[in-house]
Short mmCIF file of C-alpha atoms in Angstrom, two decimals:
data_model
loop_
_atom_site.label_atom_id
_atom_site.label_comp_id
_atom_site.label_asym_id
_atom_site.label_seq_id
_atom_site.Cartn_x
_atom_site.Cartn_y
_atom_site.Cartn_z
CA ASP A 1 6.49 1.45 -0.91
CA VAL A 2 7.32 -1.70 -2.87
CA VAL A 3 7.03 -1.04 -6.58
CA MET A 4 5.77 -3.95 -8.67
CA THR A 5 6.83 -3.77 -12.30
CA GLN A 6 4.85 -5.96 -14.66
CA THR A 7 5.79 -6.66 -18.25
CA PRO A 8 4.59 -6.61 -20.89
CA PRO A 9 1.65 -4.20 -20.46
CA SER A 10 -0.25 -6.13 -23.08
CA LEU A 11 -0.09 -9.40 -24.94
CA SER A 12 -1.85 -10.55 -28.08
CA VAL A 13 -2.21 -14.29 -28.20
CA ALA A 14 -3.82 -16.94 -30.35
CA ILE A 15 -5.92 -19.61 -28.70
CA GLY A 16 -3.71 -22.53 -27.83
CA GLN A 17 -0.54 -20.50 -27.51
CA SER A 18 1.48 -20.19 -24.34
CA VAL A 19 2.41 -16.86 -22.73
CA SER A 20 4.47 -15.59 -19.84
CA ILE A 21 4.07 -12.46 -17.73
CA SER A 22 6.89 -11.03 -15.65
CA CYS A 23 6.59 -9.26 -12.31
CA LYS A 24 9.58 -7.69 -10.60
CA SER A 25 9.52 -6.10 -7.16
CA SER A 26 11.72 -3.28 -5.88
CA GLN A 27 12.40 -5.24 -2.69
CA SER A 28 12.63 -8.90 -1.78
CA LEU A 29 9.19 -10.33 -1.05
CA VAL A 30 10.45 -12.92 1.41
CA TYR A 31 8.73 -12.33 4.75
CA SER A 32 10.28 -12.98 8.16
CA ASP A 33 8.44 -16.33 8.29
CA GLY A 34 10.35 -17.46 5.21
CA LYS A 35 7.32 -17.35 2.93
CA THR A 36 6.98 -15.19 -0.16
CA TYR A 37 3.69 -13.35 -0.42
CA LEU A 38 3.44 -12.78 -4.15
CA HIS A 39 0.11 -13.50 -5.79
CA TRP A 40 -1.48 -13.39 -9.24
CA LEU A 41 -4.99 -12.10 -9.95
CA LEU A 42 -7.14 -12.06 -13.07
CA GLN A 43 -9.72 -9.41 -13.79
CA SER A 44 -11.96 -10.44 -16.65
CA SER A 45 -13.78 -7.69 -18.50
CA GLY A 46 -16.37 -5.99 -16.30
CA ARG A 47 -15.69 -8.31 -13.38
CA SER A 48 -13.99 -8.04 -10.03
CA PRO A 49 -10.49 -9.45 -9.64
CA LYS A 50 -10.10 -13.10 -8.76
CA ARG A 51 -7.00 -14.66 -7.28
CA LEU A 52 -5.45 -17.45 -9.33
CA ILE A 53 -2.17 -18.15 -7.59
CA TYR A 54 -1.00 -17.37 -4.06
CA GLN A 55 2.45 -17.35 -2.53
CA VAL A 56 4.25 -17.59 -5.86
CA SER A 57 3.16 -21.00 -7.07
CA ASN A 58 0.04 -22.32 -5.29
CA LEU A 59 -3.01 -22.60 -7.52
CA ASP A 60 -6.34 -21.57 -6.05
CA SER A 61 -9.13 -24.13 -6.07
CA GLY A 62 -10.61 -24.59 -9.52
CA VAL A 63 -7.71 -22.96 -11.36
CA PRO A 64 -6.53 -25.25 -14.18
CA ASP A 65 -2.98 -26.49 -14.15
CA ARG A 66 -2.40 -24.65 -17.42
CA PHE A 67 -1.49 -21.83 -15.05
CA SER A 68 1.81 -21.89 -13.21
CA GLY A 69 3.77 -19.44 -11.10
CA THR A 70 7.48 -19.40 -10.47
CA GLY A 71 10.09 -17.11 -9.04
CA SER A 72 11.78 -15.96 -5.87
CA GLN A 73 13.00 -12.90 -4.02
CA LYS A 74 12.23 -10.09 -6.50
CA ASP A 75 11.58 -11.84 -9.81
CA PHE A 76 8.39 -13.73 -10.62
CA THR A 77 6.67 -15.19 -13.66
CA LEU A 78 3.16 -16.31 -14.49
CA LYS A 79 2.92 -18.80 -17.33
CA ILE A 80 -0.28 -19.76 -19.10
CA SER A 81 -0.09 -22.81 -21.32
CA ARG A 82 -2.59 -23.45 -24.12
CA VAL A 83 -4.47 -20.16 -23.69
CA GLU A 84 -8.26 -20.42 -23.83
CA ALA A 85 -10.77 -17.64 -24.50
CA LYS A 86 -11.83 -17.56 -20.85
CA ASP A 87 -8.24 -16.65 -19.87
CA LEU A 88 -8.53 -13.22 -21.47
CA GLY A 89 -8.48 -10.16 -19.25
CA VAL A 90 -6.02 -8.19 -17.14
CA TYR A 91 -3.53 -10.03 -14.96
CA TYR A 92 -2.12 -8.37 -11.85
CA CYS A 93 0.66 -9.41 -9.54
CA ALA A 94 0.25 -8.32 -5.93
CA GLN A 95 2.45 -8.44 -2.86
CA THR A 96 1.31 -8.78 0.75
CA THR A 97 4.74 -9.03 2.32
CA HIS A 98 5.27 -5.33 2.99
CA PHE A 99 2.86 -2.56 3.97
CA PRO A 100 1.34 -0.91 2.09
CA TYR A 101 0.31 -3.84 -0.07
CA THR A 102 0.92 -3.03 -3.73
CA PHE A 103 -0.07 -4.25 -7.16
CA GLY A 104 1.55 -4.35 -10.55
CA ALA A 105 0.03 -2.11 -13.23
CA GLY A 106 -1.47 -5.10 -15.00
CA THR A 107 -0.95 -7.07 -18.21
CA LYS A 108 -3.84 -7.14 -20.64
CA LEU A 109 -4.17 -10.47 -22.41
CA GLU A 110 -6.05 -10.12 -25.70
CA LEU A 111 -6.86 -12.29 -28.67
CA LYS A 112 -4.64 -11.88 -31.69
CA ALA B 1 -19.43 -20.54 -0.88
CA VAL B 2 -17.72 -17.31 0.15
CA GLN B 3 -19.71 -14.19 -0.64
CA LEU B 4 -18.77 -10.56 -0.21
CA VAL B 5 -21.49 -8.08 -1.13
CA GLU B 6 -20.74 -4.37 -1.11
CA SER B 7 -23.36 -1.66 -0.88
CA GLY B 8 -23.81 2.03 -0.23
CA GLY B 9 -22.00 3.58 -3.17
CA GLY B 10 -23.22 6.60 -5.09
CA LEU B 11 -22.58 10.11 -6.29
CA VAL B 12 -21.40 12.70 -3.77
CA GLN B 13 -19.89 16.15 -3.98
CA PRO B 14 -16.32 16.97 -2.97
CA LYS B 15 -15.83 17.34 0.80
CA GLU B 16 -18.92 15.26 1.50
CA SER B 17 -18.99 11.92 3.34
CA LEU B 18 -20.14 8.44 2.41
CA LYS B 19 -20.15 5.09 4.19
CA ILE B 20 -19.93 1.87 2.22
CA SER B 21 -20.57 -1.59 3.60
CA CYS B 22 -19.62 -5.17 2.87
CA ALA B 23 -21.64 -8.19 3.99
CA ALA B 24 -19.63 -11.38 4.28
CA SER B 25 -20.71 -14.99 4.38
CA GLY B 26 -19.35 -18.47 3.77
CA PHE B 27 -16.32 -18.25 6.04
CA THR B 28 -15.49 -17.52 9.68
CA PHE B 29 -15.60 -13.77 9.44
CA SER B 30 -14.25 -13.09 12.92
CA ASN B 31 -11.02 -14.94 12.05
CA ALA B 32 -10.32 -12.99 8.86
CA ALA B 33 -8.53 -9.73 8.27
CA MET B 34 -10.60 -7.57 5.94
CA TYR B 35 -9.54 -5.05 3.35
CA TRP B 36 -10.79 -2.41 0.97
CA VAL B 37 -9.14 -2.08 -2.43
CA ARG B 38 -10.17 0.48 -5.04
CA GLN B 39 -9.86 0.89 -8.78
CA ALA B 40 -10.26 4.26 -10.46
CA PRO B 41 -11.96 4.14 -13.87
CA GLY B 42 -9.59 2.57 -16.41
CA LYS B 43 -6.82 2.26 -13.85
CA GLY B 44 -5.16 -0.43 -11.75
CA LEU B 45 -5.74 -1.63 -8.22
CA GLU B 46 -4.90 0.34 -5.07
CA TRP B 47 -5.03 -1.05 -1.56
CA VAL B 48 -6.94 1.37 0.70
CA ALA B 49 -7.42 -0.01 4.21
CA ARG B 50 -7.05 -3.08 6.42
CA ILE B 51 -8.61 -4.16 9.68
CA ARG B 52 -7.32 -7.07 11.69
CA THR B 53 -9.18 -9.42 14.02
CA LYS B 54 -10.18 -9.14 17.67
CA PRO B 55 -7.06 -11.01 18.96
CA ASN B 56 -5.07 -8.34 17.11
CA ASN B 57 -7.10 -5.57 18.74
CA TYR B 58 -8.89 -4.73 15.50
CA ALA B 59 -5.77 -2.85 14.41
CA THR B 60 -6.29 -0.66 11.35
CA TYR B 61 -3.99 0.46 8.56
CA TYR B 62 -4.48 2.96 5.74
CA ALA B 63 -2.90 4.01 2.49
CA ASP B 64 -1.28 7.43 2.74
CA SER B 65 -3.75 8.75 0.16
CA VAL B 66 -6.70 8.23 2.52
CA LYS B 67 -5.12 8.42 5.98
CA GLY B 68 -7.02 10.83 8.21
CA ARG B 69 -10.07 10.84 5.93
CA PHE B 70 -11.18 7.19 5.77
CA THR B 71 -12.05 4.86 8.65
CA ILE B 72 -12.41 1.10 8.35
CA SER B 73 -14.46 -0.77 10.93
CA ARG B 74 -16.08 -4.14 11.39
CA ASP B 75 -18.96 -5.78 13.24
CA ASP B 76 -18.17 -9.43 13.80
CA SER B 77 -21.68 -10.09 15.14
CA LYS B 78 -23.08 -9.12 11.74
CA SER B 79 -20.15 -10.26 9.55
CA MET B 80 -19.92 -6.74 8.17
CA VAL B 81 -17.05 -4.44 7.32
CA TYR B 82 -17.45 -0.74 6.64
CA LEU B 83 -15.53 2.13 5.13
CA GLN B 84 -16.43 5.60 6.34
CA MET B 85 -15.13 8.11 3.83
CA ASP B 86 -14.97 11.77 4.87
CA ASN B 87 -13.78 14.88 3.07
CA LEU B 88 -14.05 13.06 -0.24
CA LYS B 89 -12.00 14.27 -3.18
CA THR B 90 -12.55 13.83 -6.90
CA GLU B 91 -9.55 11.48 -6.98
CA ASP B 92 -11.42 9.10 -4.65
CA THR B 93 -13.76 8.26 -7.54
CA ALA B 94 -13.38 4.52 -8.00
CA MET B 95 -14.89 1.09 -7.73
CA TYR B 96 -14.35 -0.05 -4.15
CA TYR B 97 -13.85 -3.75 -3.53
CA CYS B 98 -14.11 -5.56 -0.23
CA THR B 99 -11.57 -8.37 0.05
CA ALA B 100 -11.12 -11.03 2.68
CA ALA B 101 -8.20 -12.78 4.34
CA GLY B 102 -4.54 -12.01 4.18
CA ASP B 103 -3.63 -12.67 0.58
CA PHE B 104 -6.59 -11.17 -1.33
CA ASP B 105 -8.26 -14.57 -1.16
CA TYR B 106 -11.81 -13.40 -1.90
CA TRP B 107 -13.30 -10.34 -3.59
CA GLY B 108 -16.72 -8.78 -3.73
CA GLN B 109 -18.35 -7.45 -6.88
CA GLY B 110 -17.50 -3.88 -5.96
CA VAL B 111 -19.43 -0.68 -5.33
CA MET B 112 -18.97 2.52 -7.33
CA VAL B 113 -18.21 5.78 -5.56
CA THR B 114 -18.26 8.92 -7.68
CA VAL B 115 -17.09 12.23 -6.28
CA SER B 116 -18.05 15.11 -8.52
CA SER B 117 -19.53 18.56 -8.33
#
């Protein structure tokens, strides 16, 4: 199985700061069609997960451009600029390139 | 708007069975692969099962942890997806989420399954 290693496990941030979350996979996430199926999800407290970014860098509808995703092959980063209170929660990276699909362990974003 | 609404969760004893359901709306259900993902209390996310579409022969796939015990199915006429869970174990206790499309595009609110004696 592809192991997704997310760091850090938690982040304390002040409103308005910028943060980055790293996600590294044990195998390349480039599929045979040339696309990279690495996604970012946010789970706010008590809620179900919601996808924010798909295929490395594509923002889902309604997601502010304060969020950005970069990376390739096995190394990916989620950056949040000017953090707002509604951004708090647990962020997960997920891969749908290889079966079984796997998730990172999550990064909890909290207020400092 | 896309909606996924799970139902059928509850408390069961080990080795018992339970079937949970997911009602989908707001997208062309018959064209979408469907998935179940679970989250044990205080833990991360675990993909459980996948069912493809009719052109792909409704092919199914399972995580090793549930293979042989869980069965995913779908009814395109009703826009429903199901998860039949047999021989339940305490470690199956989790919130079960229905998700739609290939890249975890949409998620339901989840349904809690508790396996305990």
